[in-house]
Coordinates of C-alpha atoms in Angstrom, one line a residue:
L15 CA 129.2 257.5 106.8
M16 CA 127.8 260.7 105.5
T17 CA 125.6 261.6 102.6
L18 CA 126.8 264.8 100.9
P19 CA 124.8 267.1 98.6
A20 CA 125.6 266.2 95.0
Q21 CA 127.7 263.4 96.3
N22 CA 128.6 261.9 92.9
K23 CA 130.2 265.2 91.9
L24 CA 131.7 266.1 95.3
A25 CA 133.3 262.7 96.1
P26 CA 135.9 262.7 93.3
F27 CA 136.8 266.3 94.1
I28 CA 137.4 265.5 97.8
A29 CA 139.3 262.4 96.9
K30 CA 141.5 264.3 94.5
R31 CA 142.3 267.0 97.1
R32 CA 143.1 264.4 99.9
T33 CA 145.2 262.0 97.8
P34 CA 148.5 263.9 97.9
R35 CA 148.3 264.3 101.7
I36 CA 147.5 260.6 102.2
Q37 CA 150.3 259.6 99.8
E38 CA 152.7 261.7 101.9
Q39 CA 151.5 260.0 105.1
Y40 CA 152.0 256.5 103.7
S41 CA 155.5 257.5 102.5
R42 CA 156.3 258.4 106.2
I43 CA 155.3 254.9 107.4
G44 CA 157.3 253.0 104.8
G45 CA 155.2 253.4 101.6
G46 CA 152.2 251.3 102.5
S47 CA 150.0 249.8 105.2
P48 CA 151.0 246.6 107.0
I49 CA 147.4 245.7 107.8
K50 CA 147.2 242.9 105.2
K51 CA 150.4 241.4 106.5
W52 CA 149.2 241.4 110.1
T53 CA 145.8 240.1 109.1
A54 CA 147.4 237.2 107.4
V55 CA 149.7 236.5 110.4
Q56 CA 146.6 236.6 112.7
G57 CA 144.7 234.3 110.4
E58 CA 147.5 231.8 110.2
G59 CA 147.8 231.7 114.0
M60 CA 144.1 231.3 114.4
V61 CA 143.6 228.3 112.0
K62 CA 146.6 226.5 113.5
L63 CA 144.9 226.7 116.9
L64 CA 141.6 225.7 115.4
D65 CA 143.1 222.6 113.8
S66 CA 144.4 221.4 117.1
M67 CA 141.3 222.5 119.1
S68 CA 138.8 221.0 116.7
P69 CA 140.4 218.3 114.6
H70 CA 137.0 216.9 113.5
T71 CA 136.4 220.1 111.5
A72 CA 140.0 220.5 110.2
P73 CA 141.7 221.6 108.1
H74 CA 140.6 225.2 108.7
K75 CA 141.4 228.0 106.2
Y76 CA 141.1 231.7 106.5
Y77 CA 140.2 234.2 103.8
I78 CA 140.8 237.9 103.9
G79 CA 138.1 240.3 102.6
F80 CA 138.5 244.1 102.7
R81 CA 135.9 246.6 101.9
Y82 CA 137.8 249.1 99.7
V83 CA 141.1 247.4 98.7
H84 CA 142.0 244.0 97.3
P85 CA 141.2 241.4 98.1
L86 CA 137.6 242.6 98.3
T87 CA 135.0 240.8 100.3
E88 CA 133.3 239.7 97.1
E89 CA 136.6 238.3 95.8
A90 CA 137.1 236.3 99.0
I91 CA 133.6 234.8 98.6
E92 CA 134.3 233.8 95.0
E93 CA 137.5 232.1 96.1
M94 CA 135.7 230.3 98.9
E95 CA 133.1 229.0 96.5
Q96 CA 135.8 227.9 94.0
D97 CA 137.5 226.0 96.9
G98 CA 134.3 224.2 97.7
I99 CA 134.0 225.5 101.2
E100 CA 130.9 224.0 103.0
R101 CA 130.8 226.0 106.2
A102 CA 132.0 229.6 106.6
I103 CA 132.2 232.1 109.5
A104 CA 132.0 235.8 108.7
F105 CA 134.2 237.1 111.5
T106 CA 135.0 240.8 112.0
Q107 CA 138.4 242.1 113.0
Y108 CA 136.6 245.1 114.6
P109 CA 135.9 244.0 118.2
Q110 CA 133.3 246.7 118.6
Y111 CA 130.3 246.7 116.3
S112 CA 129.4 249.7 114.1
C113 CA 127.1 249.9 111.1
S114 CA 129.9 251.7 109.3
T115 CA 132.5 249.0 109.8
T116 CA 131.2 245.5 110.7
G117 CA 127.8 246.3 109.4
S118 CA 129.1 247.5 106.1
S119 CA 131.3 244.3 105.7
L120 CA 128.4 242.0 106.5
N121 CA 126.1 243.9 104.1
A122 CA 128.7 243.3 101.4
I123 CA 128.2 239.5 101.8
Y124 CA 124.4 240.0 101.5
R125 CA 124.7 242.2 98.5
Y126 CA 127.0 239.7 96.8
Y127 CA 124.4 236.9 96.9
N128 CA 121.5 239.3 96.2
K129 CA 123.2 240.5 93.1
K130 CA 123.8 237.0 91.9
G131 CA 120.2 236.1 92.6
E132 CA 121.0 232.8 94.2
K133 CA 121.4 231.3 97.7
P134 CA 124.9 230.6 99.2
K135 CA 126.4 227.2 98.4
M136 CA 128.0 227.2 101.9
K137 CA 126.4 227.5 105.3
W138 CA 127.2 230.9 106.9
S139 CA 127.6 231.8 110.6
I140 CA 128.4 235.3 111.8
I141 CA 130.4 236.7 114.7
D142 CA 129.7 240.4 114.5
R143 CA 131.2 241.7 117.8
W144 CA 133.4 240.7 120.7
P145 CA 134.3 243.8 122.7
T146 CA 134.7 242.2 126.1
H147 CA 136.2 238.8 125.2
P148 CA 138.5 237.9 128.2
L149 CA 141.5 237.2 126.0
L150 CA 141.1 240.4 124.0
I151 CA 141.0 242.3 127.3
Q152 CA 144.1 240.4 128.5
C153 CA 146.0 241.3 125.3
F154 CA 145.2 245.0 125.7
T155 CA 146.1 244.9 129.4
D156 CA 149.4 243.2 128.8
H157 CA 150.4 245.7 126.1
I158 CA 149.4 248.6 128.3
Q159 CA 151.3 247.3 131.4
K160 CA 154.4 246.7 129.3
E161 CA 154.5 250.3 128.2
L162 CA 153.6 251.7 131.6
D163 CA 156.7 249.8 133.0
L164 CA 158.9 251.8 130.6
F165 CA 157.9 255.2 132.1
P166 CA 160.2 256.7 134.9
P167 CA 159.1 255.1 138.2
D168 CA 158.4 258.5 139.8
K169 CA 156.0 259.4 136.9
R170 CA 154.3 256.0 136.3
K171 CA 151.3 256.5 138.5
D172 CA 150.6 259.9 137.0
V173 CA 150.6 258.6 133.4
V174 CA 147.2 259.4 131.8
I175 CA 146.1 256.5 129.6
L176 CA 144.4 257.7 126.4
F177 CA 142.3 255.0 124.8
S178 CA 141.9 256.2 121.3
A179 CA 139.3 254.9 118.8
H180 CA 138.3 255.9 115.3
S181 CA 135.6 258.6 115.6
L182 CA 132.1 258.6 114.0
P183 CA 129.9 261.4 112.7
M184 CA 127.3 262.3 115.3
S185 CA 124.7 261.7 112.6
V186 CA 125.6 258.0 112.8
V187 CA 125.8 258.0 116.6
N188 CA 122.4 259.7 116.9
R189 CA 120.8 256.9 114.9
G190 CA 121.6 254.5 117.7
D191 CA 124.9 253.0 116.5
P192 CA 126.3 250.9 119.4
Y193 CA 129.9 251.6 118.7
P194 CA 130.6 254.2 121.4
Q195 CA 129.1 252.0 124.1
E196 CA 130.9 248.9 123.0
V197 CA 134.3 250.8 122.9
G198 CA 133.5 252.1 126.3
A199 CA 132.8 248.5 127.5
T200 CA 136.2 247.4 126.3
V201 CA 137.9 250.3 128.1
Q202 CA 135.9 249.5 131.3
R203 CA 137.1 245.8 131.3
V204 CA 140.7 246.8 130.6
M205 CA 140.8 249.3 133.5
E206 CA 139.2 246.7 135.8
K207 CA 142.0 244.4 134.8
L208 CA 144.5 247.1 135.6
N209 CA 142.8 247.8 138.9
Y210 CA 142.3 251.4 137.8
S211 CA 146.0 252.0 138.3
N212 CA 146.1 255.2 136.3
P213 CA 143.9 258.1 135.3
Y214 CA 142.4 257.5 131.9
R215 CA 140.3 259.0 129.1
L216 CA 138.4 257.6 126.1
V217 CA 139.1 259.8 123.1
W218 CA 138.4 259.7 119.4
Q219 CA 140.6 260.3 116.4
S220 CA 140.5 260.6 112.6
K221 CA 137.7 263.2 112.3
V222 CA 137.2 264.3 108.7
G223 CA 135.3 267.5 107.5
P224 CA 133.3 270.2 109.3
M225 CA 130.3 268.2 110.5
P226 CA 130.0 267.2 114.2
W227 CA 131.9 264.0 115.2
L228 CA 132.1 262.0 118.3
G229 CA 134.5 263.6 120.8
P230 CA 136.6 264.6 122.6
Q231 CA 139.2 264.4 119.9
T232 CA 142.6 262.8 120.7
D233 CA 144.7 265.8 119.7
E234 CA 142.5 268.3 121.6
T235 CA 142.7 266.1 124.7
I236 CA 146.5 266.0 124.5
K237 CA 146.6 269.8 124.3
G238 CA 144.2 270.1 127.2
L239 CA 146.1 267.7 129.5
C240 CA 149.3 269.6 128.8
Q241 CA 147.7 272.9 129.7
R242 CA 146.7 271.4 133.0
G243 CA 150.2 270.1 133.7
K244 CA 149.5 266.5 132.9
K245 CA 152.5 265.8 130.6
N246 CA 152.9 262.0 130.8
M247 CA 150.6 260.0 128.5
L248 CA 150.1 256.6 127.1
L249 CA 148.2 256.2 123.8
V250 CA 146.3 253.0 123.4
P251 CA 144.6 252.1 120.0
I252 CA 141.6 250.4 121.6
A253 CA 139.5 249.7 118.5
F254 CA 142.2 248.5 116.2
T255 CA 143.7 245.0 116.2
S256 CA 146.7 245.7 113.9
D257 CA 148.9 248.6 112.8
H258 CA 148.0 250.8 109.9
I259 CA 148.1 254.5 109.0
E260 CA 146.0 255.5 112.0
T261 CA 148.4 254.0 114.4
L262 CA 151.7 254.4 112.6
Y263 CA 151.1 257.9 111.3
E264 CA 148.3 259.6 113.2
L265 CA 149.2 258.3 116.7
D266 CA 153.0 257.7 116.4
I267 CA 154.0 260.7 114.3
E268 CA 151.2 263.3 114.2
Y269 CA 150.4 263.1 117.9
A270 CA 153.3 261.4 119.8
Q271 CA 156.0 263.4 117.9
V272 CA 154.8 266.6 116.3
L273 CA 151.9 267.5 118.6
A274 CA 153.7 266.3 121.8
N275 CA 156.7 268.5 120.9
E276 CA 154.5 271.5 120.3
C277 CA 152.7 271.0 123.6
G278 CA 155.8 270.3 125.7
V279 CA 154.8 266.7 126.7
E280 CA 157.4 265.1 129.0
N281 CA 156.8 261.5 128.2
I282 CA 154.5 260.0 125.7
R283 CA 154.4 256.4 124.5
R284 CA 152.0 254.2 122.5
A285 CA 150.9 250.7 123.4
E286 CA 151.9 248.2 120.8
S287 CA 149.1 247.0 118.5
L288 CA 147.9 243.4 118.9
N289 CA 149.5 242.4 115.6
G290 CA 151.2 239.0 115.9
N291 CA 150.6 238.5 119.6
P292 CA 150.0 234.7 120.0
L293 CA 147.4 235.4 122.7
F294 CA 145.4 237.5 120.3
S295 CA 145.4 234.6 117.8
K296 CA 144.0 232.5 120.6
A297 CA 141.3 235.2 121.2
L298 CA 140.4 235.0 117.6

């Protein structure tokens, strides 16, 4: 995301300083991230539906490729080639496109073949974004409504819905990255589906370092709402499709527990991530 002066020397130093804190956060959510488990659940549900919807191209198989943990994208491609796959669809789990997420993952495929100096053996197609897909919007809407119904009836209409997405450095945004607009498009469709039943904000989380990032930040928004007497909130992870450290620790613990207690929040809940929702598998 950011190029640092003397990056080769600074990066290991920063990683060393951050590692103990990250390890502590993972220990608070059970010792590891469930993102691989949920991605597999989603993949299984998707291929089962594809087999019944398109029997002439069955059997379908999913492969998981991560950017920075195993199985890496490159490892997934190698496995696909060994399996003799003829047609492949590179499909992002990020509904909204950003050069730092989807773009980076797709570039990994290009670099894999460029490094090998040969053309792909399989025919590739790409789905690089789907921020307003009707079934995706329905999933978010259902999960939000489910949580809204758990607020006290006399407070329900006053609940402020905080759509929280991973932030980006402004240096990336100012280059024309479409991510903020596509996240906003998702929020717009969800609120239309909810008939604008509640006040809402689009906020951004996970800022790192002193450089300017896309805002307003989720934690600062929670503080500001409390100061104005708005103390009933619903957190919605709008750019994530499964639970991981940014939902289970940052939203659930850091914001919904620690910060909410400090600010005197009356009621705060978090909409369930899409995880194993069968409707989400259908959306995929």
